[in-house]
Coordinates of C-alpha atoms in Angstrom, one line a residue:
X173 CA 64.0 95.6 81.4
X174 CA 63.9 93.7 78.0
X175 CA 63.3 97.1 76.4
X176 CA 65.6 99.0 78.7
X177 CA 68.5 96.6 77.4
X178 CA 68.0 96.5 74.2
X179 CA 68.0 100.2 74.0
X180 CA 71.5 99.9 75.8
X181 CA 72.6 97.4 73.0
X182 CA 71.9 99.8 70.7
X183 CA 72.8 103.1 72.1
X184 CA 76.6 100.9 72.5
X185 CA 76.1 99.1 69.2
X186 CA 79.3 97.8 67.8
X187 CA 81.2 100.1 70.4
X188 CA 79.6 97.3 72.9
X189 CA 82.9 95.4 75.2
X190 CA 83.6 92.2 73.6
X191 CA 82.7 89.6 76.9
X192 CA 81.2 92.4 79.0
X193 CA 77.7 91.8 80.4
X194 CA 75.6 95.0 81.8
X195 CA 73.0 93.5 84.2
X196 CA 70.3 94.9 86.5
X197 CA 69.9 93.2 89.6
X198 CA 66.8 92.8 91.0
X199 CA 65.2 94.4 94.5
X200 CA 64.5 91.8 97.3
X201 CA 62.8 95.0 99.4
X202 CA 65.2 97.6 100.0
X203 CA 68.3 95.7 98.6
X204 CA 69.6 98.5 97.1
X205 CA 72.6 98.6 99.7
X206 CA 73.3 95.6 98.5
X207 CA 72.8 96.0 94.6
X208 CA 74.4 98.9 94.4
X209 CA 77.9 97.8 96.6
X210 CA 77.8 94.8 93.8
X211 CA 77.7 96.4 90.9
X212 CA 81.0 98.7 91.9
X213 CA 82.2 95.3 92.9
X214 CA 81.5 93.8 89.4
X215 CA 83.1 96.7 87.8
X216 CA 86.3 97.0 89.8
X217 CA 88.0 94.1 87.2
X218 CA 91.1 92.7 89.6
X219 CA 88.3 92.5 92.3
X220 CA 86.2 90.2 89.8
X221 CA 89.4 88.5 87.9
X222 CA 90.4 86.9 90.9
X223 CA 86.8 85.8 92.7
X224 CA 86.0 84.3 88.6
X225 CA 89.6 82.5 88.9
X226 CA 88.4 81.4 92.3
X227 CA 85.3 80.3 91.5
X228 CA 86.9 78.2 88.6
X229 CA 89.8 76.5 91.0
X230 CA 86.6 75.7 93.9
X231 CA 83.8 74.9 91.9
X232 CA 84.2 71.1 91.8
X233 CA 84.9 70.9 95.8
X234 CA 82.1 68.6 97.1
X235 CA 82.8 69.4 100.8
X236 CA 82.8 72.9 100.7
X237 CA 80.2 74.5 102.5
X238 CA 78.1 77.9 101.4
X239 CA 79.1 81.1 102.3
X240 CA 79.4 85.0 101.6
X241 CA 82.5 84.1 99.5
X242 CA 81.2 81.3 97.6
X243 CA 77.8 82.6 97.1
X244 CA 79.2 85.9 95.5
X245 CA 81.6 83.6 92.8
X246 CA 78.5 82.0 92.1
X247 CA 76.7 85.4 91.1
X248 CA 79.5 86.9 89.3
X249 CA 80.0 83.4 87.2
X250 CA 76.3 83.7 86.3
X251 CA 76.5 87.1 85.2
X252 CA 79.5 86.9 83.4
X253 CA 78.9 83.7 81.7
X254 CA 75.4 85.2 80.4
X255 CA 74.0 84.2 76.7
X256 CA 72.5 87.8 76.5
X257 CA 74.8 91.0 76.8
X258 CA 72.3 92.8 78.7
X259 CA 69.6 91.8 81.3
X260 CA 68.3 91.2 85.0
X261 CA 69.4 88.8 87.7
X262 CA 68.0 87.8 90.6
X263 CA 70.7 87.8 93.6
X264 CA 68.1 85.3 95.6
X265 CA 71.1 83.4 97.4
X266 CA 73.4 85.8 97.6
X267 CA 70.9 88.0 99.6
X268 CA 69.4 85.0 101.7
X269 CA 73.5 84.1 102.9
X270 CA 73.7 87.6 103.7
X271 CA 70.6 87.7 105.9
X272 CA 71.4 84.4 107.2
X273 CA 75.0 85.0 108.2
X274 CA 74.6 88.8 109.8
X275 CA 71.2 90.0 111.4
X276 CA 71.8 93.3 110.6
X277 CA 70.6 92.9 107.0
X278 CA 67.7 90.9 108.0
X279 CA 65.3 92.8 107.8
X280 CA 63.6 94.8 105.2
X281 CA 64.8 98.3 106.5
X282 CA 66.8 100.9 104.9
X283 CA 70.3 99.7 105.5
X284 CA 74.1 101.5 104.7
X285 CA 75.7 100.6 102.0
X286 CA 79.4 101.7 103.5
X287 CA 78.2 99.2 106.2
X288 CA 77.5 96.4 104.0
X289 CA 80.8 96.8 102.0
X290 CA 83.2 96.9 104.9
X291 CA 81.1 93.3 106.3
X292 CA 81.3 92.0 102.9
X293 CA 85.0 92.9 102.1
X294 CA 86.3 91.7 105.8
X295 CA 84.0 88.2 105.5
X296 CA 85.6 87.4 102.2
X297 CA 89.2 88.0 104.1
X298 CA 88.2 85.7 106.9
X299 CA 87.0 83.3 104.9
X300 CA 89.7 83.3 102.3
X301 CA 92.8 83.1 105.1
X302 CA 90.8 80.4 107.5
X303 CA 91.2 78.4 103.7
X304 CA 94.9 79.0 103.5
X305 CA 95.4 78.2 107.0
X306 CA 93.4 74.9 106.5
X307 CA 95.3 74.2 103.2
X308 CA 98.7 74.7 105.1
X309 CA 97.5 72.4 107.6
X310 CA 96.5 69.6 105.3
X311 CA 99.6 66.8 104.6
X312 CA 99.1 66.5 101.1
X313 CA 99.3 69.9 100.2
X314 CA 102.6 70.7 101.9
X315 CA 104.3 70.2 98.6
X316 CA 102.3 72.2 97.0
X317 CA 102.6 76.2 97.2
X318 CA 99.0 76.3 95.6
X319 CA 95.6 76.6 97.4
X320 CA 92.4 78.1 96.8
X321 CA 93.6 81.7 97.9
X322 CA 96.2 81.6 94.9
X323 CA 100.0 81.0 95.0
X324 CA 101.7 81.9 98.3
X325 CA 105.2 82.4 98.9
X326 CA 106.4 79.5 101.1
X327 CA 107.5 80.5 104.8
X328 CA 110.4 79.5 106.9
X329 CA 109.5 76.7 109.4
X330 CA 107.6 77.8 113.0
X331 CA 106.8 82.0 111.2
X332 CA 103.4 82.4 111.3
X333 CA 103.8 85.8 112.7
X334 CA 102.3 87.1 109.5
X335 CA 99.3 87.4 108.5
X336 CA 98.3 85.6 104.7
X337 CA 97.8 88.6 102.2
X338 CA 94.6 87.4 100.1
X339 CA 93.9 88.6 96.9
X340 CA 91.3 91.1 98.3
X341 CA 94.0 92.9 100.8
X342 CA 96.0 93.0 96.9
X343 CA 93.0 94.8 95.7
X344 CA 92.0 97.2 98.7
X345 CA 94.4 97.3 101.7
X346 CA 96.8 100.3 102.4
X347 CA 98.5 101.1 105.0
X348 CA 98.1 104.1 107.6
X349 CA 100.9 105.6 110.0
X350 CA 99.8 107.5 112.7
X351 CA 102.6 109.4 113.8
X352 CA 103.2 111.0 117.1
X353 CA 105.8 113.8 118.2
X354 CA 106.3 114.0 121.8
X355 CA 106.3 118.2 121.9
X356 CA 109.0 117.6 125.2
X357 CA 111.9 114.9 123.8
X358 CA 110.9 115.1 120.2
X359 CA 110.8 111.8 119.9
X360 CA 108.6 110.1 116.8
X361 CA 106.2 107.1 117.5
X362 CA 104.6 105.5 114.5
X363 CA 102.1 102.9 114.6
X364 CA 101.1 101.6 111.4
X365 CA 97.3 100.0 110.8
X366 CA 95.7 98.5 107.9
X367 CA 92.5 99.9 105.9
X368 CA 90.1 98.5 103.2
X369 CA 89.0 101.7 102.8
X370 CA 89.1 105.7 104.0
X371 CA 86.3 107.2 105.6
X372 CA 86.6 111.2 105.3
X373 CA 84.9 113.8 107.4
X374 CA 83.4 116.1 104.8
X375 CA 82.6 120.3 105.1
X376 CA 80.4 122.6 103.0
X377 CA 81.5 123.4 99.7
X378 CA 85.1 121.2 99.7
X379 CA 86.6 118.6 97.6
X380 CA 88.3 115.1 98.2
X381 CA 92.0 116.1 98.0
X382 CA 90.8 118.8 101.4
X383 CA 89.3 116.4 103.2
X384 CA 92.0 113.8 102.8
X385 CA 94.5 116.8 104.0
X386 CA 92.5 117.8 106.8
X387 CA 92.8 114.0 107.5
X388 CA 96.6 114.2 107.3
X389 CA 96.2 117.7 109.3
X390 CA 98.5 118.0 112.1
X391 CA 96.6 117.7 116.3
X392 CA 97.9 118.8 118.8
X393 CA 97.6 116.7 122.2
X394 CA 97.2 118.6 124.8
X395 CA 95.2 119.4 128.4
X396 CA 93.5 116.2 129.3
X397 CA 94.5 114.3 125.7
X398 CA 98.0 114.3 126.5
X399 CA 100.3 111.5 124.8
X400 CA 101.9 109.0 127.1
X401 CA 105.5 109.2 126.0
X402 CA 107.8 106.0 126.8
X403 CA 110.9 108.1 126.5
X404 CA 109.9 110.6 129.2
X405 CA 108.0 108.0 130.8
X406 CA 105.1 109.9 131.6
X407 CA 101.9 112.0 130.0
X408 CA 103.3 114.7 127.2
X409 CA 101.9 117.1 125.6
X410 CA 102.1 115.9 121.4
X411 CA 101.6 116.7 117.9
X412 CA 99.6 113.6 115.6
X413 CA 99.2 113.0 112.5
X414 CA 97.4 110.3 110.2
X415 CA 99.5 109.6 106.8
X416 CA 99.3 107.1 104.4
X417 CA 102.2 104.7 104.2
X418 CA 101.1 102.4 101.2
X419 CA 98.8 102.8 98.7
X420 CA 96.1 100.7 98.0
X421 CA 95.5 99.6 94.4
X422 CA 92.0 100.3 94.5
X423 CA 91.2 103.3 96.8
X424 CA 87.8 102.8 98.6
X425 CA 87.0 106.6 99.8
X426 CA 84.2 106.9 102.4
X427 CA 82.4 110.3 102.6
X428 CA 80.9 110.9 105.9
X429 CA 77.6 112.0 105.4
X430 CA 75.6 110.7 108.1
X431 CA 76.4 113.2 111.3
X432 CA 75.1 112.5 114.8
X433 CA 73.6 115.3 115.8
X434 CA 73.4 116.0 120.3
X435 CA 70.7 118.5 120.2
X436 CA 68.4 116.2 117.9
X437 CA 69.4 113.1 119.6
X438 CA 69.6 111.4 116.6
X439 CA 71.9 110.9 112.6
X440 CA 71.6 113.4 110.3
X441 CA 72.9 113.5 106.3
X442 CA 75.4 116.0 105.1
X443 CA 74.1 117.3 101.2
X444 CA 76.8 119.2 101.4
X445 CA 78.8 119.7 98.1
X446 CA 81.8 117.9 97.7
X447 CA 84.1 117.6 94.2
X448 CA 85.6 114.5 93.4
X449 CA 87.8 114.0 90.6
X450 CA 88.0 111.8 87.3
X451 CA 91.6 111.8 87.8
X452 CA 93.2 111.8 91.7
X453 CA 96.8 112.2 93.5
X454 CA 97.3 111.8 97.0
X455 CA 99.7 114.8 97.3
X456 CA 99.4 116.0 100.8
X457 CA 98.9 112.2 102.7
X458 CA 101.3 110.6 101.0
X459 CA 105.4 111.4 101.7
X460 CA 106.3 109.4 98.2
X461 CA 103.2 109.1 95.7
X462 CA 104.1 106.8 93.1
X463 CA 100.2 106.2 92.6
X464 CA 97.5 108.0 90.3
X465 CA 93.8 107.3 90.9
X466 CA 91.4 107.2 88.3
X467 CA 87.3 107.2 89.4
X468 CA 85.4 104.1 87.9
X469 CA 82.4 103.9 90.4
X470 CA 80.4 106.4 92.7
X471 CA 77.6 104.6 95.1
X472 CA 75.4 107.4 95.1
X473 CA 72.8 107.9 98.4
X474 CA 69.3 109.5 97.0
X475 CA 67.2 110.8 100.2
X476 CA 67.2 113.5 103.1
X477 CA 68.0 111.2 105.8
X478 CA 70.0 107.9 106.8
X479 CA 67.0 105.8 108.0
X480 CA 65.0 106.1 104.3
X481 CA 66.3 106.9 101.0
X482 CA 67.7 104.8 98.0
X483 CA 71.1 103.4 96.7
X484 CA 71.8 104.0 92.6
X485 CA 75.9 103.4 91.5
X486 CA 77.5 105.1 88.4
X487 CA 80.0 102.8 87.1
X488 CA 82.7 103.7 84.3
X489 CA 83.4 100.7 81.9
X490 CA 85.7 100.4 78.8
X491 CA 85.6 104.5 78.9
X492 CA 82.0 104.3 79.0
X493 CA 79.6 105.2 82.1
X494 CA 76.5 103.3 82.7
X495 CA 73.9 103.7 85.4
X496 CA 73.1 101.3 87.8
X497 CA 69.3 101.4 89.7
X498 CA 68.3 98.0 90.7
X499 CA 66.6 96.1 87.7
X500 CA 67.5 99.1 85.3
X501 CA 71.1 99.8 83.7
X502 CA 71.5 102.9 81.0
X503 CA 73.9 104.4 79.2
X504 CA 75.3 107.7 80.5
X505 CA 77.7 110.5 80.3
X506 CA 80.5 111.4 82.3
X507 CA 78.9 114.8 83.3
X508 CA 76.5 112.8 85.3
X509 CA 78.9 112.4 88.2
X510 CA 79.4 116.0 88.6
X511 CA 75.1 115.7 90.0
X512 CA 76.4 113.8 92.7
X513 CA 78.8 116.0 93.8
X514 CA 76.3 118.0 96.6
X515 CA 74.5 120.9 97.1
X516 CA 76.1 124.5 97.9
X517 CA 72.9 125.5 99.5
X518 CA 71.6 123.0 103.0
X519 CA 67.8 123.0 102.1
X520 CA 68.4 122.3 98.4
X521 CA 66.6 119.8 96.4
X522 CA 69.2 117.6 95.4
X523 CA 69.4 115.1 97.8
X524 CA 71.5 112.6 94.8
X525 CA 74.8 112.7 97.1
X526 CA 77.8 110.7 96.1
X527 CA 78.5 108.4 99.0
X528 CA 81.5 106.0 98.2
X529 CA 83.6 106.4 95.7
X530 CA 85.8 103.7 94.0
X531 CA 89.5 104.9 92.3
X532 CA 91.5 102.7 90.5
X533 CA 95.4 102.9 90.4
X534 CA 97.2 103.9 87.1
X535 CA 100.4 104.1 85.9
X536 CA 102.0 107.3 87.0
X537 CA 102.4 110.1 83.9
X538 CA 105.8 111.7 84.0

């Protein structure tokens, strides 16, 4: 890597971030999952802001224990408070946590990446609210608004009906309302549920803003999936639909690429081609965008199938895109991400398949 780096000094040269650090990350056997969900991690800046500020505020607690949460500060600290610009690191502890805490990761099989993200993402919110519920419950902090999860807004006496909002539900929750129209009384249901991220069912030859409004699409309930309307007080038949009620700051989107097929009894991936933007707008799942999304990572899956393969990431920095395989990190161009779109043809060669992709929320243009 010592050569690789250098050459990604130079080819930035004085256009190189002032405090930014560019570092590989090194394979533990088929770790990629792993390496590759960190480095969009890294990238996505609120994300890393407030785990650093965390880390700071926690660092000097003798009686807290390891886990995912404080094993991940620990990497990013060491990363970002790096001599050199540009290098490798070793994610030793971070990895053995992870193997310790779920067995799924244990062993040294080709694992998902969209798998290990959503564990990652929901341990860090269990372990950041059990804190704040533990801080609450502490005597000498109930003066204090303050705890390790950040500021939170005090609470009348005897509401714990709500849920504490930590800093990563600021970063990647949204909300969904699945609305139902009972086709008899016309009466609306809407049941509103949480998401970290969106996970789209993809077709030949489409792009993101279809598949998110064949996810808003309109069903019909009918036959034997008949709604149970409380109104008519009995089984109805109903139209559904899936829209989004808030937008997340940072939009996680999911692309569904590894299909169950019956006949083969067993997964198989999707190549197809599907365009994602530089530049997104939720215009058909969204009643009142007031959100743009602009693309600053794609977790790309290289491979035919969704037992074997690899995990690279494409990560867009201070306007520049770098590439992220393991130990190596180069400089790249934004056209890159256009190769990871798919192929138009199903027994094509290009098996470089943009898996999850990372948006960022930016002020809206008038």
């Amino acid at each position: 890597m010592g050569a690789a780096s250098s050459r990604l000094e130079k080819a930035l040269g004085e256009q190189f971030p002032e405090g930014e650090r560019y570092f590989g990350l090194e394979n533990f056997g088929n770790t990629c999952y792993c390496n590759s969900v960190l480095q969009a991690l890294y990238f996505c800046v609120p994300f890393r802001e407030q785990l650093l500020e965390y880390y700071a505020n926690n660092k000097s607690a003798s009686d807290g224990e390891e886990n995912m949460l404080t094993c991940l500060a620990d990497l990013f600290s060491q990363i970002s408070n790096q001599k050199k610009k540009t290098g490798v690191i070793a994610p030793k502890r971070f990895i053995q946590r992870l193997k310790k805490q779920n067995e799924l990761f244990r062993s040294y099989m080709h694992q998902d990446a969209h798998e290990f993200l959503n564990f990652l993402l929901n341990e860090l919110v269990d372990i950041l609210e059990k804190e704040c519920k533990a801080n609450k419950e502490t005597p000498q902090n109930s003066s204090s608004n303050k705890s390790s999860n950040g500021p939170i807004n005090g609470q009348p006496n005897g509401s714990h009906k709500e849920p504490e909002t930590t800093w990563v539900h600021k970063c990647f929750q949204g909300i969904l309302t699945n609305q139902t129209k009972c086709l008899r009384c016309e009466t609306v249901t809407d049941r509103d549920e949480t998401f970290l991220d969106l996970s789209l069912d993809i077709e030949q030859n489409s792009s993101i803003t279809s598949c998110l409004k064949n996810f808003s699409s309109t069903e019909t309930l009918n036959a034997e999936d008949k709604f149970f309307c409380d109104k008519c007080c009995s089984l109805q038949e109903a139209q559904k639909r899936m829209k989004i009620k808030k937008q997340p700051n940072i939009l996680v989107i999911h692309l569904k690429r590894f299909k169950y097929i019956e006949q083969l009894g067993r997964y198989k991936k999707l190549t197809y081609r599907v365009v994602f933007p530089l530049e997104l707008k939720l215009m058909n799942t969204v009643d009142n965008s007031d959100l743009e999304y602009s693309l600053f990572a794609v977790l790309v899956h290289v491979g035919s199938g969704p037992n074997h393969g690899h995990y690279i990431s494409v990560v867009k920095s201070h306007n520049h895109w770098l590439f992220f395989d393991d130990e190596t990190v180069e400089m790249t161009d934004e056209s890159m991400v256009q190769t990871f779109f798919g192929s138009a043809q199903e027994f094509s060669g290009n098996t470089d398949n943009g898996y999850i992709l990372f948006y960022e929320s930016v002020a809206k243009t008038s």
